[in-house]
CSV table of C-alpha atoms in Angstrom, one decimal:
chain,number,residue,atom,x,y,z
A,32,UNK,CA,0.0,0.0,0.0
A,33,UNK,CA,1.3,3.4,-0.9
A,34,UNK,CA,1.0,6.2,1.4
A,35,UNK,CA,2.0,9.9,1.5
A,36,UNK,CA,4.7,10.1,4.0
A,37,UNK,CA,8.0,11.9,4.8
A,38,UNK,CA,10.4,9.1,4.9
A,39,UNK,CA,13.8,9.2,6.5
A,40,UNK,CA,15.7,11.6,4.4
A,41,UNK,CA,19.1,10.6,2.7
A,42,UNK,CA,21.9,13.1,3.0
A,43,UNK,CA,21.0,15.5,0.1
A,44,UNK,CA,20.0,19.1,-0.2
A,45,UNK,CA,16.3,19.6,0.7
A,46,UNK,CA,13.9,19.8,-2.2
A,47,UNK,CA,11.8,23.0,-2.8
A,48,UNK,CA,8.7,21.2,-1.6
A,49,UNK,CA,10.1,19.8,1.5
A,50,UNK,CA,7.8,21.0,4.3
A,51,UNK,CA,7.6,20.2,8.0
A,52,UNK,CA,3.8,20.1,8.4
A,53,UNK,CA,1.2,17.8,10.0
A,54,UNK,CA,1.4,14.3,8.5
A,55,UNK,CA,-1.8,13.2,7.1
A,56,UNK,CA,-2.9,11.0,4.1
A,57,UNK,CA,-2.6,14.1,2.0
A,58,UNK,CA,1.1,14.6,2.8
A,59,UNK,CA,3.5,15.7,0.0
A,60,UNK,CA,5.8,12.9,-0.7
A,61,UNK,CA,4.7,9.4,-1.8
A,62,UNK,CA,6.6,6.3,-0.9
A,63,UNK,CA,6.7,3.0,-2.8
A,64,UNK,CA,7.3,-0.3,-1.0
A,65,UNK,CA,8.9,-3.0,-3.0
A,66,UNK,CA,9.6,-6.7,-2.3
A,67,UNK,CA,12.2,-8.3,-4.5
A,68,UNK,CA,12.7,-11.9,-5.7
A,69,UNK,CA,15.5,-12.1,-3.2
A,70,UNK,CA,12.9,-11.2,-0.5
A,71,UNK,CA,14.6,-8.0,0.5
A,72,UNK,CA,12.3,-5.2,1.8
A,73,UNK,CA,13.1,-2.0,0.1
A,74,UNK,CA,11.6,1.5,0.0
A,75,UNK,CA,11.7,4.0,-2.9
A,76,UNK,CA,11.1,7.7,-2.4
A,77,UNK,CA,9.5,9.2,-5.5
A,78,UNK,CA,9.2,12.9,-5.8
A,79,UNK,CA,6.9,15.5,-4.0
A,80,UNK,CA,4.3,18.0,-4.6
A,81,UNK,CA,2.2,20.5,-2.6
A,82,UNK,CA,-0.2,19.1,0.0
A,83,UNK,CA,-3.4,19.7,-2.0
A,84,UNK,CA,-1.9,19.3,-5.5
A,85,UNK,CA,-3.0,16.6,-8.0
A,86,UNK,CA,-0.7,13.9,-9.3
A,87,UNK,CA,0.5,16.3,-12.1
A,88,UNK,CA,2.4,18.2,-9.4
A,89,UNK,CA,4.5,15.1,-8.6
A,90,UNK,CA,7.7,14.7,-10.5
A,91,UNK,CA,8.3,11.0,-11.1
A,92,UNK,CA,12.0,11.1,-10.2
A,93,UNK,CA,13.3,8.3,-7.9
A,94,UNK,CA,15.3,9.9,-5.1
A,95,UNK,CA,16.4,7.0,-3.0
A,96,UNK,CA,16.1,3.3,-2.4
A,97,UNK,CA,16.7,1.9,1.0
A,98,UNK,CA,17.2,-1.7,2.0
A,99,UNK,CA,15.0,-2.2,5.1
A,100,UNK,CA,17.0,-5.3,6.1
A,101,UNK,CA,15.8,-8.4,8.1
A,102,UNK,CA,15.1,-9.0,11.8
A,103,UNK,CA,17.9,-10.6,13.7
A,104,UNK,CA,18.3,-14.3,13.1
A,105,UNK,CA,16.1,-14.3,10.0
A,106,UNK,CA,17.2,-14.5,6.3
A,107,UNK,CA,14.6,-12.7,4.3
A,108,UNK,CA,12.0,-10.0,4.6
A,109,UNK,CA,9.1,-8.3,2.7
A,110,UNK,CA,7.4,-4.9,3.3
A,111,UNK,CA,3.6,-5.0,2.6
A,112,UNK,CA,2.3,-1.7,3.8
A,113,UNK,CA,3.2,1.9,5.2
A,114,UNK,CA,1.1,4.3,7.1
A,115,UNK,CA,1.1,8.1,6.8
A,116,UNK,CA,3.8,8.5,9.5
A,117,UNK,CA,6.2,6.1,7.8
A,118,UNK,CA,5.7,3.0,9.9
A,119,UNK,CA,6.0,-0.1,7.7
A,120,UNK,CA,4.8,-3.6,8.3
A,121,UNK,CA,5.5,-7.0,6.6
A,122,UNK,CA,7.3,-10.2,7.5
A,123,UNK,CA,10.8,-11.5,8.2
A,124,UNK,CA,11.6,-15.2,7.8
A,125,UNK,CA,14.0,-17.9,8.6
A,126,UNK,CA,13.5,-21.1,6.6
A,127,UNK,CA,9.7,-21.4,6.2
A,128,UNK,CA,8.6,-19.7,9.3
A,129,UNK,CA,7.4,-16.1,8.9
A,130,UNK,CA,7.3,-13.6,11.7
A,131,UNK,CA,5.4,-10.3,11.5
A,132,UNK,CA,7.5,-7.2,11.8
A,133,UNK,CA,7.3,-3.4,11.9
A,134,UNK,CA,9.9,-0.9,10.8
A,135,UNK,CA,9.8,2.5,12.4
A,136,UNK,CA,10.3,5.7,10.5
A,137,UNK,CA,14.0,5.7,11.3
A,138,UNK,CA,14.0,2.1,9.9
A,139,UNK,CA,14.5,0.3,13.2
A,140,UNK,CA,12.8,-3.3,13.0
A,141,UNK,CA,10.9,-5.0,15.7
A,142,UNK,CA,8.5,-8.0,16.0
A,143,UNK,CA,4.9,-7.3,16.1
A,144,UNK,CA,4.4,-10.6,17.9
A,145,UNK,CA,7.2,-12.2,19.9
A,146,UNK,CA,5.3,-15.2,21.4
A,147,UNK,CA,3.6,-16.8,18.4
A,148,UNK,CA,5.3,-19.7,16.8
A,149,UNK,CA,2.5,-20.5,14.4
A,150,UNK,CA,4.0,-18.1,11.8
A,151,UNK,CA,2.3,-14.9,11.0
A,152,UNK,CA,2.5,-12.1,8.5
A,153,UNK,CA,1.4,-8.4,8.7
A,154,UNK,CA,-0.5,-7.0,5.9
A,155,UNK,CA,-1.5,-3.4,6.8
A,156,UNK,CA,-1.0,-0.7,9.5
A,157,UNK,CA,-3.1,2.4,10.3
A,158,UNK,CA,-2.2,5.7,11.8
A,159,UNK,CA,-2.6,4.4,15.4
A,160,UNK,CA,0.0,1.6,14.5
A,161,UNK,CA,-2.7,-1.1,14.8
A,162,UNK,CA,-1.5,-3.9,12.6
A,163,UNK,CA,-3.6,-6.6,10.8
A,164,UNK,CA,-2.5,-9.8,9.2
A,165,UNK,CA,-2.9,-13.5,9.2
A,166,UNK,CA,-1.5,-16.4,11.3
A,167,UNK,CA,-0.9,-19.7,9.6
A,168,UNK,CA,-3.7,-21.5,11.2
A,169,UNK,CA,-5.6,-19.5,8.6
A,170,UNK,CA,-6.8,-16.9,11.0
A,171,UNK,CA,-7.2,-13.2,10.6
A,172,UNK,CA,-5.6,-11.3,13.5
A,173,UNK,CA,-5.3,-7.7,14.8
A,174,UNK,CA,-2.5,-6.4,16.9
A,175,UNK,CA,-3.2,-3.1,18.8
A,176,UNK,CA,0.3,-3.2,20.3
A,177,UNK,CA,3.2,-5.7,20.5
A,178,UNK,CA,1.9,-9.2,21.5
A,179,UNK,CA,-1.7,-7.9,21.9
A,180,UNK,CA,-3.0,-10.3,19.3
A,181,UNK,CA,-6.8,-10.5,18.8
A,182,UNK,CA,-8.4,-13.1,16.6
A,183,UNK,CA,-10.9,-11.5,14.3
A,184,UNK,CA,-14.0,-13.7,14.9
A,185,UNK,CA,-16.2,-15.1,12.2
A,186,UNK,CA,-19.4,-17.2,12.3
A,187,UNK,CA,-18.2,-20.7,12.5
A,188,UNK,CA,-15.7,-20.1,9.7
A,189,UNK,CA,-12.5,-22.2,9.6
A,190,UNK,CA,-10.5,-19.7,7.5
A,191,UNK,CA,-10.2,-15.9,7.4
A,192,UNK,CA,-7.8,-13.3,6.1
A,193,UNK,CA,-7.4,-9.6,7.0
A,194,UNK,CA,-6.3,-7.4,4.1
A,195,UNK,CA,-6.5,-3.8,5.3
A,196,UNK,CA,-7.4,-1.5,8.2
A,197,UNK,CA,-8.4,2.1,8.1
A,198,UNK,CA,-7.8,5.0,10.5
A,199,UNK,CA,-10.9,4.1,12.5
A,200,UNK,CA,-9.9,0.5,13.2
A,201,UNK,CA,-12.3,-1.0,10.6
A,202,UNK,CA,-10.7,-4.2,9.1
A,203,UNK,CA,-11.6,-5.8,5.8
A,204,UNK,CA,-10.7,-9.1,4.4
A,205,UNK,CA,-12.5,-12.4,3.5
A,206,UNK,CA,-13.7,-15.5,5.4
A,207,UNK,CA,-15.4,-18.8,4.6
A,208,UNK,CA,-19.1,-18.5,5.6
A,209,UNK,CA,-19.6,-21.8,7.4
A,210,UNK,CA,-17.5,-24.6,8.9
A,211,UNK,CA,-18.4,-27.2,6.2
A,212,UNK,CA,-18.4,-25.1,3.1
A,213,UNK,CA,-15.9,-23.4,0.9
A,214,UNK,CA,-17.9,-20.3,0.0
A,215,UNK,CA,-15.8,-17.2,0.6
A,216,UNK,CA,-17.4,-13.8,1.5
A,217,UNK,CA,-15.9,-10.3,1.9
A,218,UNK,CA,-16.1,-9.1,5.4
A,219,UNK,CA,-15.8,-6.1,7.5
A,220,UNK,CA,-14.7,-6.3,11.2
A,221,UNK,CA,-15.9,-3.1,12.9
A,222,UNK,CA,-13.7,-1.4,15.4
A,223,UNK,CA,-15.9,-2.9,18.2
A,224,UNK,CA,-15.3,-6.4,16.8
A,225,UNK,CA,-18.7,-6.8,15.2
A,226,UNK,CA,-18.7,-8.8,11.9
A,227,UNK,CA,-20.5,-7.7,8.7
A,228,UNK,CA,-20.5,-9.8,5.5
A,229,UNK,CA,-20.5,-8.0,2.1
A,230,UNK,CA,-22.6,-9.9,-0.5
A,231,UNK,CA,-21.6,-10.2,-4.1
A,232,UNK,CA,-23.5,-8.7,-7.0
A,233,UNK,CA,-26.9,-10.1,-7.8
A,234,UNK,CA,-26.5,-13.7,-9.0
A,235,UNK,CA,-23.0,-13.9,-7.6
A,236,UNK,CA,-21.7,-16.8,-5.5
A,237,UNK,CA,-18.7,-15.3,-3.6
A,238,UNK,CA,-16.9,-12.2,-2.8
A,239,UNK,CA,-13.6,-10.8,-1.4
A,240,UNK,CA,-12.6,-7.5,0.1
A,241,UNK,CA,-9.1,-6.0,-0.7
A,242,UNK,CA,-9.0,-2.5,0.8
A,243,UNK,CA,-11.1,0.1,2.9
A,244,UNK,CA,-10.7,3.9,3.0
A,245,UNK,CA,-11.3,6.4,5.8
A,246,UNK,CA,-15.0,6.8,4.7
A,247,UNK,CA,-15.6,3.1,5.1
A,248,UNK,CA,-15.8,2.4,1.4
A,249,UNK,CA,-14.6,-1.1,0.6
A,250,UNK,CA,-13.3,-2.5,-2.8
A,251,UNK,CA,-12.8,-6.0,-3.8
A,252,UNK,CA,-14.2,-8.7,-6.2
A,253,UNK,CA,-17.5,-10.3,-6.8
A,254,UNK,CA,-17.5,-13.9,-8.2
A,255,UNK,CA,-20.2,-15.4,-10.4
A,256,UNK,CA,-20.8,-19.0,-11.4
A,257,UNK,CA,-19.0,-20.2,-14.5
A,258,UNK,CA,-20.9,-21.2,-17.6
A,259,UNK,CA,-19.8,-24.9,-17.0
A,260,UNK,CA,-18.1,-26.7,-14.1
A,261,UNK,CA,-14.8,-26.8,-16.0
A,262,UNK,CA,-14.6,-23.0,-16.5
A,263,UNK,CA,-13.2,-20.6,-13.9
A,264,UNK,CA,-15.5,-18.3,-12.0
A,265,UNK,CA,-16.0,-14.9,-13.7
A,266,UNK,CA,-15.0,-11.9,-11.5
A,267,UNK,CA,-16.1,-8.3,-11.4
A,268,UNK,CA,-14.4,-5.4,-9.6
A,269,UNK,CA,-16.7,-3.8,-7.0
A,270,UNK,CA,-17.1,-1.2,-4.4
A,271,UNK,CA,-19.3,-1.5,-1.3
A,272,UNK,CA,-20.5,2.0,-0.3
A,273,UNK,CA,-22.9,2.4,2.6
A,274,UNK,CA,-25.6,-0.3,2.0
A,275,UNK,CA,-25.0,-0.6,-1.8
A,276,UNK,CA,-22.7,-2.5,-4.1
A,277,UNK,CA,-21.3,-0.8,-7.3
A,278,UNK,CA,-20.1,-2.7,-10.3
A,279,UNK,CA,-16.9,-0.9,-11.4
A,280,UNK,CA,-16.9,-2.6,-14.8
A,281,UNK,CA,-13.9,-3.7,-16.9
A,282,UNK,CA,-11.8,-2.4,-19.8
A,283,UNK,CA,-13.1,-3.2,-23.4
A,284,UNK,CA,-12.1,-6.6,-24.6
A,285,UNK,CA,-11.7,-8.1,-21.0
A,286,UNK,CA,-14.6,-10.1,-19.6
A,287,UNK,CA,-13.3,-10.0,-16.0
A,288,UNK,CA,-12.0,-7.5,-13.4
A,289,UNK,CA,-10.8,-7.2,-9.8
A,290,UNK,CA,-10.4,-4.1,-7.6
A,291,UNK,CA,-7.2,-4.0,-5.6
A,292,UNK,CA,-7.0,-0.7,-3.7
A,293,UNK,CA,-8.7,2.7,-3.2
A,294,UNK,CA,-7.8,6.2,-1.7
A,295,UNK,CA,-9.8,8.5,0.5
A,296,UNK,CA,-11.2,10.3,-2.4
A,297,UNK,CA,-12.9,7.1,-3.7
A,298,UNK,CA,-10.5,6.5,-6.7
A,299,UNK,CA,-9.9,2.7,-7.3
A,300,UNK,CA,-7.1,0.7,-9.1
A,301,UNK,CA,-7.5,-2.9,-10.2
A,302,UNK,CA,-7.1,-5.3,-13.1
A,303,UNK,CA,-9.0,-6.2,-16.1
A,304,UNK,CA,-8.4,-9.8,-17.1
A,305,UNK,CA,-9.0,-12.5,-19.7
A,306,UNK,CA,-10.2,-15.2,-19.4
A,307,UNK,CA,-10.6,-14.5,-15.6
A,308,UNK,CA,-8.6,-12.8,-12.9
A,309,UNK,CA,-8.4,-16.1,-10.9
A,310,UNK,CA,-7.0,-19.0,-12.9
A,311,UNK,CA,-4.1,-21.4,-12.6
A,312,UNK,CA,-3.5,-21.0,-16.4
A,313,UNK,CA,-2.3,-18.0,-18.4
A,314,UNK,CA,-4.1,-14.7,-17.7
A,315,UNK,CA,-3.8,-11.5,-19.6
A,316,UNK,CA,-4.3,-8.4,-17.6
A,317,UNK,CA,-4.4,-4.6,-17.9
A,318,UNK,CA,-4.4,-2.3,-15.0
A,319,UNK,CA,-7.2,0.3,-14.6
A,320,UNK,CA,-8.0,3.4,-12.7
A,321,UNK,CA,-11.7,3.9,-11.9
A,322,UNK,CA,-12.6,7.5,-10.8
A,323,UNK,CA,-16.1,8.7,-10.4
A,324,UNK,CA,-17.5,6.2,-12.9
A,325,UNK,CA,-14.8,6.6,-15.5
A,326,UNK,CA,-12.2,3.9,-16.3
A,327,UNK,CA,-8.7,4.8,-17.4
A,328,UNK,CA,-6.3,2.1,-19.0
A,329,UNK,CA,-3.0,1.8,-17.2
A,330,UNK,CA,-1.5,-0.4,-19.7
A,331,UNK,CA,0.0,-3.9,-19.2
A,332,UNK,CA,0.6,-3.3,-15.6
A,333,UNK,CA,-0.7,-4.6,-12.3
A,334,UNK,CA,-1.4,-1.8,-9.9
A,335,UNK,CA,-1.4,-2.5,-6.2
A,336,UNK,CA,-1.9,0.9,-4.4
A,337,UNK,CA,-3.1,4.4,-5.0
A,338,UNK,CA,-2.5,7.5,-2.7
A,339,UNK,CA,-4.6,10.6,-2.2
A,340,UNK,CA,-2.8,12.4,-4.9
A,341,UNK,CA,-3.8,9.7,-7.4
A,342,UNK,CA,-0.3,8.4,-7.6
A,343,UNK,CA,-0.4,4.6,-8.4
A,344,UNK,CA,2.3,1.9,-7.8
A,345,UNK,CA,2.4,-1.6,-9.0
A,346,UNK,CA,4.3,-4.1,-11.1
A,347,UNK,CA,4.6,-4.2,-14.9
A,348,UNK,CA,6.3,-6.2,-17.6
A,349,UNK,CA,9.5,-4.3,-16.9
A,350,UNK,CA,9.2,-4.4,-13.2
A,351,UNK,CA,7.8,-2.0,-10.4
A,352,UNK,CA,6.5,1.4,-11.6
A,353,UNK,CA,5.0,4.6,-10.4
A,354,UNK,CA,2.2,6.1,-12.4
A,355,UNK,CA,0.9,9.7,-12.2
A,356,UNK,CA,-1.5,11.4,-14.6
A,357,UNK,CA,-0.4,9.3,-17.5
A,358,UNK,CA,3.3,9.5,-16.8
A,359,UNK,CA,5.2,6.4,-15.7
A,360,UNK,CA,8.5,6.0,-13.9
A,361,UNK,CA,10.1,2.5,-13.8
A,362,UNK,CA,11.8,1.5,-10.4
A,363,UNK,CA,15.0,-0.4,-10.4
A,364,UNK,CA,15.6,-3.1,-7.8
A,365,UNK,CA,18.5,-3.1,-5.3
A,366,UNK,CA,21.8,-4.2,-6.8
A,367,UNK,CA,22.1,-8.0,-6.8
A,368,UNK,CA,18.3,-8.6,-7.0
A,369,UNK,CA,16.2,-9.1,-10.0
A,370,UNK,CA,12.4,-8.8,-10.2
A,371,UNK,CA,10.4,-6.7,-7.7
A,372,UNK,CA,6.9,-6.0,-6.8
A,373,UNK,CA,5.7,-2.6,-5.6
A,374,UNK,CA,3.1,-2.0,-2.9
């Protein structure tokens, strides 16, 4: 997830737009998180603009790349999300055991959970440093502080996953709806722990939630039954807003779509796919930006996050990228690594 943050500055002259002001989701400088094939967590700083300016004010110039390192005694790490104050969460691993970690704005690393040996990963963090993720007994969890792990309850569901958390402590993800079935439903866990299921489009059979903004708008995917049992399920990018569900559509020539992330202004990024977005076989995709009912084609790229300036990050055919108002900057991996994914 990309946020507008002031990262720890490398030794260089300050930019004209460097400002010491309150840090909010509308801050000036976006930061892109990357995870490389060598499992090194890295962070790119990509330009700046004024606090209220559109993406066009953001010069797509990579200023720095920082290796976030691994937790002591582990061999690999991945950064998954960053909040508006520069706190980053992800995992650090030794062998096959993943441990949830958090990096402070000065890049110090610490475990989110020091007592769990199940193996856990952190997927998102909000302004209060509440962290969500999943432990590998297939359970969605919330940490309000180190070791204060709360299982996010479901209704007799054996499997759940927490994808994102907003500033008000609302968590979204997915869960199977019953102990004996495999039907997956998008869910919202309210700040008080109450569980709310998000139904698919009319005629749909399942749903998944990917992100939530400060207004409580949720984006994700609605699944419909395939034409025949041998075909994959068709998918549609959707937004749940208040008590309604909105079909976000798909790009021309692509029968399927999925929504990946949104910002506080309601702009959404996702993928249009053929033959489907969820298939073990070959899938052709093009990224899209949905804004107030209009779809923009982002090309052969898979977006993963969008900030409040409308700056998009993700992964394309040439590797990780930053997109703003039709302009694209490619991000290079750390020396000694190969492919990267940007979050």
